[in-house]
């Protein structure tokens, strides 16, 4: 610890504290500067205890003693490799042993004669009292009294430790920084700080890093959370400003085009929510700046129709619209159902988009582009996209590839946004000559805090109502360990089919008749999307030993052999089948020629077969809450009550909690809230969701208090940016914004 003067928030930790502290911090925690270091906040705090006299030690009691090192012994361990360090400390009259199973770095610190303060729980070994791996701090002889007093008057922060960097190292380093830094940046304007009753930043850091005994650190932590929200919201406010000012082509709907013809032939009445969403979208598409909308709606709330109507308005106005779907199965289904909904309005011919057929009136051509198509199909699709013949383009992320050129892309719609990264949305957006309008749709309801943070540059539209005629879905948890329950489940499947309905059976992996390995998530979609069981990853329970998970092939065989299901037509679907086969199976199932479809989560999103009334999810504990809700949304679509059975062999309580939550409600918004609460913090967005601006460190996204706080920060930051878009009057805030953007850029590059 050399340069103690002239520390600033920009001083490199390596420079201030040397490599031994600096390097592991940089590598493991991304802490490069002193400013970063100050943001490393303690996990928890210990209250210092009264000093105990070495003569009064009691086995089993936690104790703090001040003593000198009297002896140091290093010897090989008997049972395993490595060395055992025993340090004997004493006060001249009594002695105590300290035992370390990892000598480094203690043997260099606890040298003969060193004075220290030691904390731990007293144990006994071979008749002698001892502390195993105590927390300790070596004291300077001259200032020992002072240091001990200081230590006794403060709570002891426990930092997340990294390799050789201990909590104590960090505590010491924080003390040095706080004592010698000349200035701490204050990104919050004074009036905001006062209005929100927040500590100033220095006081907050003091409180967080060295709180006195008996005070609450909460005001300090609250200030850290507010700062995080404020900086993020300032970035989002700047982004919204840029978008609001960048030009886009207004796409003004006409009254006698495709949209009108489509509305006239719709077989159902739009719900009030669908109508309202349509109005908002048409209005925004007609503006000269790019629309940025997030449409969230419960599973089955009818988002596709809204998307089609917006696309038709754009085609009517002379532009093209692209619909990006996360899987081939979903893209193909959209293609089928949209061409069907369009009926005679869709032409497979090469009429110019928005063209008028002399006999039929307005028509457009719909193109499908996926990775699994034949070269010929793809060539045709690419040509019609480039020439503008295709007004509506549907595809997987094959659409994003560089060689895909649009004639005039006016609207980008991303379906099931939760399956994409933000970069993919942006990549498609790049394909417009002018920034196209953007509509992002998701059926996984996004809690407000997340929406404001991750999608804070978009305006949100919410569909709460389901179309009339939907039947409730009943959900039960089935214990796989009870043979009678399992038998009853398959019997129930047979009964459902006997009533003329169809059934999905969902498995967590593909497996194969030959070889049972490989999770379904591996290369699940032929397009290379591996977004299948990622929701489940955050929920890995430690219910060892590893169970054998149900695979689609094994289950298909099992069901075909089950006498209870004799005569039923059972088929298999998963992402690794080639596109033609996937398409064939889905078409057959949709046509009612398959009774039981055994599938992976490839059917998770969007699949819409009205006659399907029952779903059995095997190893249900392997899936995330939102994912199960999505899956369950595949049944109960056509006026027949839906039944969802979640089979599980786990007794891990967190898994059961999740499944019970799912069984207790069908409200996706409520489930999303619980999901966020049940997950560990930081886990919330998962790798796939973590596009720009999404990772948070201090904010608790499922938390109601933080919702209010983010709301306040959004309000305050927007006001600041409105008055001073470049933040020239707010250099400290500008510095924080720049640092945050750098961090995101780095994270983005790392992900590739
Ligand atoms: P999601 O919002 O989950 O994407 P979809 O768009 O797939 O839902 O719609 C689910 C089903 O509801 C589709 O079969 C669709 O045709 C039908 N649907 C949509 N809107 C209505 C409506 N207003 N009335 C009746 N059925 C509707
Ligand atoms: Mg959908």
XYZ file of N, CA, C and O in Angstrom, residues 145-329:
740
model
N -3.864 -0.053 20.765
C -5.006 0.289 21.615
C -6.078 1.025 20.827
O -7.264 0.711 20.906
N -5.566 1.993 20.069
C -6.470 2.789 19.254
C -7.218 1.910 18.251
O -8.423 2.010 18.087
N -6.443 1.055 17.574
C -7.041 0.189 16.557
C -8.081 -0.727 17.179
O -9.177 -0.884 16.642
N -7.730 -1.294 18.314
C -8.679 -2.201 18.963
C -9.955 -1.446 19.316
O -11.068 -1.906 19.063
N -9.771 -0.232 19.813
C -10.941 0.555 20.192
C -11.799 0.871 18.972
O -13.018 0.745 18.991
N -11.095 1.236 17.884
C -11.781 1.556 16.642
C -12.533 0.340 16.127
O -13.693 0.417 15.720
N -11.864 -0.804 16.176
C -12.493 -2.034 15.700
C -13.707 -2.372 16.546
O -14.728 -2.832 16.048
N -13.582 -2.114 17.831
C -14.675 -2.455 18.737
C -15.881 -1.555 18.543
O -16.988 -1.932 18.874
N -15.640 -0.346 17.988
C -16.760 0.585 17.889
C -17.473 0.494 16.538
O -18.455 1.184 16.301
N -16.926 -0.325 15.647
C -17.558 -0.445 14.334
C -18.068 -1.855 14.065
O -17.501 -2.828 14.552
N -19.135 -1.922 13.266
C -19.579 -3.227 12.791
C -18.516 -3.754 11.840
O -17.832 -2.988 11.172
N -18.409 -5.048 11.767
C -17.378 -5.629 10.907
C -18.006 -6.033 9.579
O -18.829 -6.947 9.520
N -17.662 -5.305 8.491
C -18.259 -5.654 7.199
C -17.679 -6.960 6.671
O -16.486 -7.207 6.816
N -18.515 -7.798 6.132
C -18.039 -9.026 5.505
C -18.244 -8.869 3.998
O -19.377 -8.804 3.509
N -17.129 -8.783 3.281
C -17.186 -8.591 1.833
C -17.164 -9.929 1.131
O -16.624 -10.906 1.652
N -17.715 -9.955 -0.075
C -17.544 -11.163 -0.880
C -16.061 -11.305 -1.175
O -15.431 -10.350 -1.624
N -15.479 -12.431 -0.887
C -14.030 -12.539 -1.043
C -13.671 -13.194 -2.361
O -14.480 -13.859 -2.989
N -12.462 -12.972 -2.765
C -11.993 -13.426 -4.061
C -10.603 -13.984 -3.908
O -9.694 -13.243 -3.562
N -10.441 -15.245 -4.154
C -9.114 -15.836 -4.115
C -8.385 -15.425 -2.859
O -8.871 -15.587 -1.748
N -7.220 -14.827 -3.057
C -6.385 -14.489 -1.921
C -6.836 -13.208 -1.222
O -6.310 -12.848 -0.180
N -7.810 -12.509 -1.819
C -8.243 -11.261 -1.207
C -9.290 -11.559 -0.144
O -10.372 -12.042 -0.442
N -8.972 -11.264 1.099
C -9.918 -11.586 2.154
C -10.801 -10.389 2.451
O -10.536 -9.272 2.035
N -11.828 -10.678 3.188
C -12.730 -9.634 3.618
C -11.964 -8.564 4.399
O -12.222 -7.370 4.271
N -11.005 -9.041 5.145
C -10.232 -8.113 5.963
C -9.365 -7.193 5.098
O -9.248 -5.993 5.347
N -8.771 -7.764 4.041
C -8.000 -6.938 3.102
C -8.877 -5.821 2.551
O -8.460 -4.671 2.448
N -10.085 -6.208 2.195
C -10.977 -5.237 1.577
C -11.374 -4.160 2.580
O -11.417 -2.987 2.269
N -11.633 -4.608 3.799
C -12.016 -3.666 4.839
C -10.902 -2.650 5.072
O -11.154 -1.459 5.186
N -9.669 -3.140 5.078
C -8.535 -2.240 5.263
C -8.423 -1.280 4.070
O -8.248 -0.076 4.238
N -8.541 -1.840 2.865
C -8.423 -1.021 1.660
C -9.498 0.065 1.625
O -9.226 1.222 1.297
N -10.715 -0.291 1.997
C -11.805 0.689 2.003
C -11.476 1.820 2.967
O -11.726 2.990 2.674
N -10.925 1.445 4.106
C -10.572 2.457 5.100
C -9.544 3.431 4.529
O -9.680 4.652 4.658
N -8.541 2.880 3.853
C -7.505 3.717 3.248
C -8.130 4.672 2.236
O -7.860 5.874 2.232
N -8.999 4.102 1.383
C -9.616 4.934 0.341
C -10.451 6.051 0.974
O -10.299 7.224 0.640
N -11.289 5.668 1.917
C -12.176 6.676 2.497
C -11.387 7.767 3.224
O -11.787 8.929 3.233
N -10.242 7.398 3.805
C -9.445 8.392 4.513
C -8.640 9.278 3.582
O -8.296 10.391 3.944
N -8.299 8.779 2.389
C -7.364 9.574 1.602
C -7.861 10.021 0.228
O -7.147 10.700 -0.479
N -9.071 9.674 -0.142
C -9.565 10.118 -1.444
C -9.887 11.612 -1.361
O -10.386 12.084 -0.341
N -9.524 12.386 -2.429
C -9.789 13.820 -2.258
C -11.243 14.178 -2.497
O -11.787 15.034 -1.844
N -11.876 13.466 -3.448
C -13.244 13.856 -3.721
C -14.028 12.629 -4.147
O -13.494 11.775 -4.850
N -15.253 12.551 -3.729
C -16.095 11.458 -4.188
C -17.133 12.045 -5.112
O -17.749 13.067 -4.798
N -17.264 11.438 -6.271
C -18.213 11.975 -7.263
C -19.626 11.972 -6.710
O -20.030 11.058 -6.010
N -20.340 12.999 -7.102
C -21.718 13.121 -6.634
C -22.627 13.228 -7.846
O -22.912 14.320 -8.318
N -23.045 12.081 -8.386
C -23.836 12.132 -9.621
C -25.241 12.713 -9.441
O -25.861 13.115 -10.420
N -25.732 12.748 -8.215
C -27.098 13.238 -8.013
C -27.118 14.739 -7.813
O -26.400 15.261 -6.962
N -27.961 15.448 -8.557
C -28.130 16.877 -8.288
C -28.638 17.060 -6.854
O -29.442 16.256 -6.368
N -28.165 18.129 -6.232
C -28.504 18.406 -4.840
C -30.022 18.405 -4.585
O -30.498 17.831 -3.604
N -30.763 19.035 -5.487
C -32.217 19.136 -5.248
C -32.875 17.754 -5.283
O -33.790 17.465 -4.505
N -32.393 16.897 -6.161
C -32.953 15.544 -6.234
C -32.659 14.805 -4.928
O -33.516 14.156 -4.337
N -31.414 14.955 -4.482
C -30.983 14.275 -3.277
C -31.842 14.681 -2.076
O -32.301 13.838 -1.305
N -32.079 15.976 -1.991
C -32.908 16.475 -0.890
C -34.344 15.990 -1.001
O -34.926 15.498 -0.041
N -34.864 16.143 -2.219
C -36.262 15.776 -2.427
C -36.500 14.317 -2.058
O -37.542 13.964 -1.505
N -35.549 13.454 -2.366
C -35.719 12.023 -2.112
C -35.201 11.595 -0.749
O -35.171 10.392 -0.445
N -34.717 12.557 0.023
C -34.246 12.233 1.370
C -33.080 11.255 1.375
O -33.031 10.334 2.190
N -32.141 11.464 0.453
C -31.015 10.536 0.341
C -29.759 11.128 0.958
O -29.551 12.339 0.939
N -28.918 10.257 1.493
C -27.617 10.684 2.010
C -26.760 11.178 0.859
O -26.954 10.758 -0.276
N -25.761 12.038 1.155
C -24.836 12.338 0.074
C -23.940 11.113 -0.111
O -23.897 10.212 0.736
N -23.236 11.097 -1.232
C -22.579 9.856 -1.607
C -21.454 9.481 -0.638
O -21.254 8.319 -0.316
N -20.736 10.487 -0.167
C -19.657 10.150 0.765
C -20.226 9.547 2.055
O -19.765 8.514 2.534
N -21.245 10.185 2.565
C -21.852 9.676 3.804
C -22.390 8.262 3.592
O -22.272 7.398 4.469
N -22.955 8.040 2.401
C -23.509 6.715 2.115
C -22.395 5.665 2.104
O -22.535 4.580 2.668
N -21.269 6.011 1.478
C -20.164 5.052 1.395
C -19.560 4.798 2.776
O -19.219 3.676 3.130
N -19.428 5.868 3.563
C -18.935 5.711 4.938
C -19.823 4.730 5.694
O -19.353 3.839 6.395
N -21.118 4.936 5.537
C -22.069 4.119 6.286
C -22.016 2.657 5.832
O -22.078 1.732 6.637
N -21.880 2.461 4.551
C -21.881 1.109 4.028
C -20.591 0.377 4.403
O -20.609 -0.805 4.743
N -19.462 1.116 4.334
C -18.183 0.436 4.536
C -17.688 0.420 5.974
O -16.954 -0.472 6.362
N -18.029 1.462 6.757
C -17.605 1.355 8.155
C -18.641 1.915 9.117
O -18.450 2.948 9.742
N -19.736 1.214 9.186
C -20.800 1.645 10.081
C -20.396 1.467 11.541
O -19.720 0.492 11.873
N -20.805 2.423 12.358
C -20.548 2.251 13.787
C -21.501 1.215 14.356
O -22.500 0.870 13.728
N -21.163 0.767 15.521
C -22.016 -0.225 16.166
C -23.384 0.400 16.450
O -23.468 1.537 16.878
N -24.429 -0.346 16.134
C -25.762 0.110 16.515
C -26.469 0.997 15.503
O -27.591 1.404 15.743
N -25.825 1.334 14.370
C -26.553 2.133 13.379
C -26.999 1.236 12.224
O -26.429 0.182 11.975
N -28.032 1.686 11.526
C -28.517 0.920 10.386
C -27.783 1.367 9.116
O -27.610 2.560 8.881
N -27.369 0.398 8.315
C -26.669 0.739 7.073
C -27.658 0.988 5.934
O -27.274 1.383 4.843
N -28.932 0.757 6.199
C -29.926 0.810 5.131
C -29.933 2.134 4.343
O -29.972 2.111 3.122
N -29.852 3.287 4.998
C -29.841 4.519 4.199
C -28.665 4.568 3.212
O -28.793 5.114 2.118
N -27.554 3.983 3.587
C -26.402 3.938 2.688
C -26.676 3.045 1.492
O -26.417 3.403 0.347
N -27.218 1.886 1.777
C -27.509 0.947 0.689
C -28.582 1.516 -0.224
O -28.564 1.313 -1.432
N -29.532 2.207 0.379
C -30.606 2.774 -0.423
C -30.030 3.775 -1.419
O -30.407 3.832 -2.580
N -29.079 4.565 -0.939
C -28.454 5.544 -1.825
C -27.731 4.825 -2.979
O -27.765 5.265 -4.122
N -27.092 3.712 -2.706
C -26.407 2.960 -3.767
C -27.426 2.468 -4.809
O -27.178 2.495 -6.004
N -28.547 1.994 -4.310
C -29.576 1.509 -5.234
C -30.134 2.645 -6.082
O -30.349 2.504 -7.272
N -30.351 3.773 -5.412
C -30.906 4.901 -6.140
C -29.945 5.338 -7.237
O -30.338 5.607 -8.371
N -28.662 5.408 -6.910
C -27.661 5.803 -7.903
C -27.687 4.890 -9.107
O -27.608 5.330 -10.243
N -27.753 3.611 -8.824
C -27.761 2.658 -9.933
C -28.969 2.910 -10.835
O -28.847 2.966 -12.054
N -30.123 3.084 -10.204
C -31.331 3.332 -10.975
C -31.227 4.654 -11.730
O -31.601 4.756 -12.894
N -30.679 5.649 -11.076
C -30.612 6.978 -11.665
C -29.701 6.993 -12.896
O -30.054 7.546 -13.942
N -28.556 6.365 -12.798
C -27.627 6.334 -13.929
C -28.252 5.567 -15.105
O -28.216 6.010 -16.248
N -28.858 4.415 -14.783
C -29.526 3.642 -15.839
C -30.629 4.437 -16.513
O -30.754 4.463 -17.736
N -31.412 5.107 -15.694
C -32.537 5.847 -16.258
C -32.067 7.064 -17.044
O -32.719 7.470 -17.998
N -30.942 7.629 -16.662
C -30.394 8.739 -17.443
C -30.002 8.232 -18.835
O -30.262 8.878 -19.851
N -29.408 7.034 -18.882
C -29.028 6.445 -20.176
C -30.278 6.192 -21.025
O -30.335 6.523 -22.200
N -31.290 5.616 -20.377
C -32.516 5.306 -21.118
C -33.200 6.588 -21.599
O -33.720 6.635 -22.716
N -33.166 7.628 -20.784
C -33.787 8.893 -21.179
C -33.048 9.481 -22.386
O -33.663 9.983 -23.323
N -31.734 9.366 -22.368
C -30.968 9.856 -23.521
C -31.331 9.060 -24.774
O -31.500 9.609 -25.853
N -31.452 7.752 -24.589
C -31.772 6.887 -25.720
C -33.155 7.209 -26.291
O -33.351 7.237 -27.499
N -34.101 7.434 -25.390
C -35.440 7.768 -25.873
C -35.427 9.079 -26.643
O -36.107 9.234 -27.646
N -34.630 10.023 -26.165
C -34.530 11.309 -26.862
C -33.992 11.136 -28.266
O -34.501 11.710 -29.217
N -32.926 10.335 -28.365
C -32.325 10.118 -29.688
C -33.351 9.478 -30.623
O -33.534 9.916 -31.767
N -34.037 8.455 -30.106
C -35.026 7.771 -30.942
C -36.128 8.731 -31.355
O -36.557 8.751 -32.501
N -36.562 9.551 -30.403
C -37.678 10.451 -30.683
C -37.283 11.478 -31.730
O -38.133 12.061 -32.392
N -35.990 11.716 -31.857
C -35.578 12.731 -32.818
C -35.083 12.145 -34.130
O -34.916 12.858 -35.098
N -34.816 10.822 -34.153
C -34.298 10.284 -35.406
C -35.473 10.098 -36.361
O -36.585 9.784 -35.957
N -35.213 10.281 -37.637
C -36.315 10.231 -38.586
C -36.675 8.795 -38.946
O -35.820 7.920 -38.968
N -37.946 8.562 -39.197
C -38.394 7.287 -39.718
C -39.468 7.626 -40.741
O -39.997 8.737 -40.728
N -39.779 6.672 -41.603
C -40.814 6.958 -42.588
C -42.182 6.746 -41.952
O -42.437 5.668 -41.420
N -43.021 7.758 -41.959
C -44.363 7.539 -41.414
C -45.113 6.552 -42.302
O -45.043 6.652 -43.518
N -45.739 5.573 -41.698
C -46.512 4.605 -42.488
C -47.972 4.839 -42.140
O -48.458 4.369 -41.111
N -48.641 5.557 -42.986
C -50.007 5.968 -42.689
C -50.986 4.956 -43.273
O -50.963 4.682 -44.476
N -51.807 4.394 -42.390
C -52.764 3.382 -42.846
C -53.786 4.022 -43.787
O -54.087 5.210 -43.679
N -54.267 3.220 -44.743
C -55.311 3.736 -45.629
C -56.618 3.009 -45.340
O -56.628 1.958 -44.703
N -57.712 3.571 -45.775
C -59.001 3.028 -45.341
C -59.522 1.922 -46.251
O -60.433 1.205 -45.892
N -58.960 1.748 -47.427
C -59.529 0.731 -48.322
C -58.473 -0.247 -48.816
O -58.511 -0.694 -49.939
N -57.520 -0.551 -47.939
C -56.447 -1.455 -48.357
C -56.579 -2.832 -47.739
O -57.682 -3.298 -47.408
N -55.421 -3.466 -47.567
C -55.376 -4.809 -47.018
C -55.933 -4.895 -45.605
O -56.639 -5.829 -45.253
N -55.586 -3.892 -44.809
C -56.031 -3.916 -43.416
C -57.554 -3.936 -43.336
O -58.143 -4.737 -42.609
N -58.173 -3.074 -44.118
C -59.634 -3.021 -44.099
C -60.215 -4.345 -44.568
O -61.168 -4.884 -43.972
N -59.627 -4.895 -45.621
C -60.131 -6.161 -46.156
C -59.935 -7.291 -45.141
O -60.785 -8.168 -44.979
N -58.804 -7.231 -44.436
C -58.505 -8.242 -43.425
C -59.522 -8.172 -42.291
O -60.106 -9.183 -41.883
N -59.750 -6.957 -41.786
C -60.712 -6.773 -40.698
C -62.087 -7.300 -41.093
O -62.790 -7.919 -40.290
N -62.430 -7.068 -42.341
C -63.758 -7.469 -42.798
C -63.918 -8.989 -42.807
O -65.021 -9.497 -42.648
N -62.813 -9.707 -42.985
C -62.972 -11.158 -43.070
C -62.525 -11.912 -41.817
O -62.524 -13.133 -41.776
N -62.175 -11.172 -40.768
C -61.788 -11.833 -39.509
C -62.956 -12.658 -38.969
O -64.069 -12.160 -38.892
N -62.693 -13.906 -38.577
C -63.791 -14.764 -38.122
C -64.254 -14.463 -36.703
O -65.183 -15.095 -36.207
N -63.609 -13.533 -36.009
C -64.051 -13.212 -34.651
C -63.973 -11.713 -34.444
O -63.349 -11.004 -35.235
N -64.618 -11.262 -33.377
C -64.544 -9.831 -33.050
C -63.301 -9.596 -32.204
O -62.986 -10.391 -31.325
N -62.599 -8.518 -32.472
C -61.425 -8.203 -31.653
C -61.857 -7.846 -30.241
O -62.921 -7.241 -30.053
N -61.053 -8.224 -29.278
C -61.361 -7.812 -27.907
C -61.087 -6.311 -27.789
O -60.401 -5.724 -28.630
N -61.629 -5.729 -26.727
C -61.422 -4.289 -26.527
C -59.933 -3.973 -26.445
O -59.453 -2.991 -27.011
N -59.196 -4.857 -25.766
C -57.754 -4.642 -25.631
C -57.047 -4.705 -26.977
O -56.135 -3.917 -27.256
N -57.448 -5.630 -27.804
C -56.839 -5.748 -29.125
C -57.135 -4.512 -29.964
O -56.266 -4.006 -30.684
N -58.346 -4.016 -29.852
C -58.707 -2.820 -30.615
C -57.891 -1.622 -30.165
O -57.358 -0.869 -30.984
N -57.775 -1.498 -28.847
C -57.042 -0.365 -28.303
C -55.567 -0.438 -28.713
O -54.980 0.556 -29.160
N -54.992 -1.628 -28.604
C -53.584 -1.796 -28.997
C -53.427 -1.441 -30.473
O -52.473 -0.764 -30.874
N -54.371 -1.879 -31.288
C -54.312 -1.584 -32.718
C -54.320 -0.084 -32.967
O -53.524 0.438 -33.751
N -55.200 0.610 -32.271
C -55.278 2.074 -32.442
C -53.946 2.728 -32.097
O -53.442 3.565 -32.838
N -53.390 2.332 -30.965
C -52.125 2.937 -30.526
C -51.031 2.689 -31.567
O -50.298 3.601 -31.956
N -50.955 1.453 -32.047
C -49.886 1.117 -32.988
C -50.051 1.869 -34.313
O -49.098 2.448 -34.833
N -51.271 1.883 -34.855
C -51.479 2.576 -36.136
C -51.130 4.048 -35.994
O -50.537 4.655 -36.885
N -51.479 4.609 -34.852
C -51.185 6.006 -34.612
C -49.675 6.245 -34.591
O -49.164 7.195 -35.187
N -48.955 5.363 -33.938
C -47.506 5.580 -33.830
C -46.765 5.263 -35.120
O -45.738 5.867 -35.415
N -47.297 4.308 -35.881
C -46.662 3.992 -37.169
C -46.750 5.183 -38.119
O -45.922 5.341 -39.011
N -47.750 6.015 -37.915
C -47.966 7.148 -38.817
C -47.085 8.338 -38.473
O -47.121 9.361 -39.134
N -46.278 8.196 -37.405
C -45.432 9.323 -37.008
C -44.077 9.287 -37.708
O -43.614 8.223 -38.090
N -43.438 10.429 -37.814
C -42.158 10.479 -38.532
C -40.953 10.024 -37.705
O -39.819 10.208 -38.120
N -41.194 9.472 -36.520
C -40.095 8.944 -35.704
C -40.372 7.481 -35.403
O -41.524 7.071 -35.342
N -39.308 6.702 -35.227
C -39.551 5.262 -35.067
C -40.357 4.929 -33.811
O -40.054 5.408 -32.725
N -41.361 4.114 -34.007
C -42.123 3.592 -32.873
C -41.229 2.610 -32.107
O -40.422 1.896 -32.700
N -41.353 2.611 -30.795
C -40.602 1.661 -29.962
C -41.589 1.113 -28.950
O -41.794 1.715 -27.905
N -42.176 0.000 -29.242
C -43.244 -0.495 -28.387
C -42.995 -1.900 -27.887
O -42.517 -2.755 -28.617
N -43.357 -2.108 -26.661
C -43.356 -3.443 -26.092
C -44.811 -3.826 -25.861
O -45.538 -3.111 -25.173
N -45.247 -4.919 -26.470
C -46.615 -5.391 -26.253
C -46.539 -6.640 -25.404
O -45.989 -7.658 -25.816
N -47.028 -6.549 -24.191
C -47.038 -7.768 -23.395
C -48.462 -8.196 -23.144
O -49.333 -7.407 -22.866
N -48.669 -9.479 -23.304
C -50.019 -9.978 -23.138
C -49.943 -11.395 -22.689
O -49.051 -12.150 -23.094
N -50.857 -11.746 -21.843
C -50.967 -13.098 -21.330
C -50.928 -14.112 -22.476
O -51.329 -13.806 -23.597
N -50.427 -15.294 -22.176
C -50.436 -16.387 -23.136
C -51.852 -16.549 -23.700
O -52.803 -16.645 -22.934
N -51.982 -16.550 -25.010
C -53.293 -16.751 -25.625
C -54.149 -15.508 -25.717
O -55.327 -15.573 -26.073
N -53.586 -14.342 -25.415
C -54.392 -13.124 -25.429
C -54.594 -12.587 -26.841
O -55.322 -11.623 -27.039
N -53.965 -13.210 -27.815
C -54.212 -12.829 -29.206
C -53.300 -11.726 -29.713
O -53.752 -10.764 -30.330
N -52.037 -11.880 -29.484
C -51.094 -10.858 -29.943
C -50.834 -10.959 -31.447
O -50.561 -9.960 -32.094
N -50.928 -12.188 -31.971
C -50.595 -12.350 -33.395
C -51.482 -11.484 -34.286
O -51.005 -10.863 -35.230
N -52.765 -11.456 -33.966
C -53.679 -10.665 -34.796
C -53.292 -9.186 -34.761
O -53.338 -8.490 -35.786
N -52.892 -8.726 -33.618
C -52.472 -7.332 -33.501
C -51.256 -7.096 -34.395
O -51.167 -6.091 -35.103
N -50.333 -8.061 -34.361
C -49.121 -7.939 -35.178
C -49.478 -7.914 -36.657
O -48.969 -7.092 -37.417
N -50.380 -8.806 -37.063
C -50.746 -8.874 -38.480
C -51.383 -7.558 -38.917
O -51.078 -7.013 -39.981
N -52.218 -7.009 -38.071
C -52.890 -5.755 -38.448
C -51.873 -4.627 -38.624
O -51.960 -3.834 -39.554
N -50.888 -4.570 -37.724
C -49.862 -3.528 -37.857
C -49.055 -3.751 -39.139
O -48.728 -2.802 -39.864
N -48.765 -5.006 -39.441
C -47.983 -5.298 -40.644
C -48.751 -4.893 -41.899
O -48.192 -4.315 -42.830
N -50.035 -5.182 -41.888
C -50.832 -4.848 -43.067
C -50.914 -3.337 -43.268
O -50.878 -2.847 -44.398
N -50.998 -2.606 -42.158
C -51.043 -1.145 -42.283
C -49.771 -0.650 -42.961
O -49.810 0.246 -43.815
N -48.654 -1.248 -42.604
C -47.372 -0.832 -43.186
C -47.307 -1.219 -44.669
O -46.850 -0.447 -45.514
N -47.798 -2.404 -44.979
C -47.803 -2.826 -46.386
C -48.706 -1.899 -47.203
O -48.342 -1.456 -48.295
N -49.849 -1.575 -46.635
C -50.755 -0.633 -47.303
C -50.052 0.693 -47.593
O -50.321 1.345 -48.591
N -49.154 1.060 -46.695
C -48.467 2.337 -46.854
C -47.215 2.193 -47.719
O -46.411 3.120 -47.823
N -47.037 1.024 -48.328
C -45.926 0.864 -49.268
C -44.646 0.291 -48.691
O -43.630 0.262 -49.367
N -44.663 -0.152 -47.441
C -43.437 -0.707 -46.851
C -43.535 -2.204 -46.633
O -44.564 -2.822 -46.905
N -42.456 -2.774 -46.136
C -42.455 -4.190 -45.782
C -42.429 -4.342 -44.263
O -41.944 -3.459 -43.549
N -42.916 -5.477 -43.793
C -42.885 -5.754 -42.359
C -42.275 -7.122 -42.134
O -42.527 -8.058 -42.897
N -41.435 -7.228 -41.113
C -40.791 -8.505 -40.818
C -41.200 -8.975 -39.427
O -41.252 -8.189 -38.487
N -41.512 -10.247 -39.327
C -41.863 -10.851 -38.044
C -40.800 -11.878 -37.690
O -40.601 -12.856 -38.404
N -40.112 -11.627 -36.590
C -39.006 -12.489 -36.168
C -39.494 -13.430 -35.065
O -39.980 -12.985 -34.024
N -39.376 -14.733 -35.305
C -39.838 -15.726 -34.322
C -38.643 -16.518 -33.797
O -37.679 -16.718 -34.522
N -38.725 -16.974 -32.559
C -37.548 -17.614 -31.962
C -37.251 -19.043 -32.430
O -36.141 -19.513 -32.261
N -38.224 -19.756 -32.947
C -37.945 -21.132 -33.378
C -38.546 -21.365 -34.754
O -39.456 -20.658 -35.185
N -38.047 -22.399 -35.426
C -38.589 -22.759 -36.735
C -40.038 -23.170 -36.647
O -40.849 -22.847 -37.504
N -40.346 -23.923 -35.582
C -41.719 -24.390 -35.432
C -42.668 -23.205 -35.354
O -43.717 -23.167 -35.998
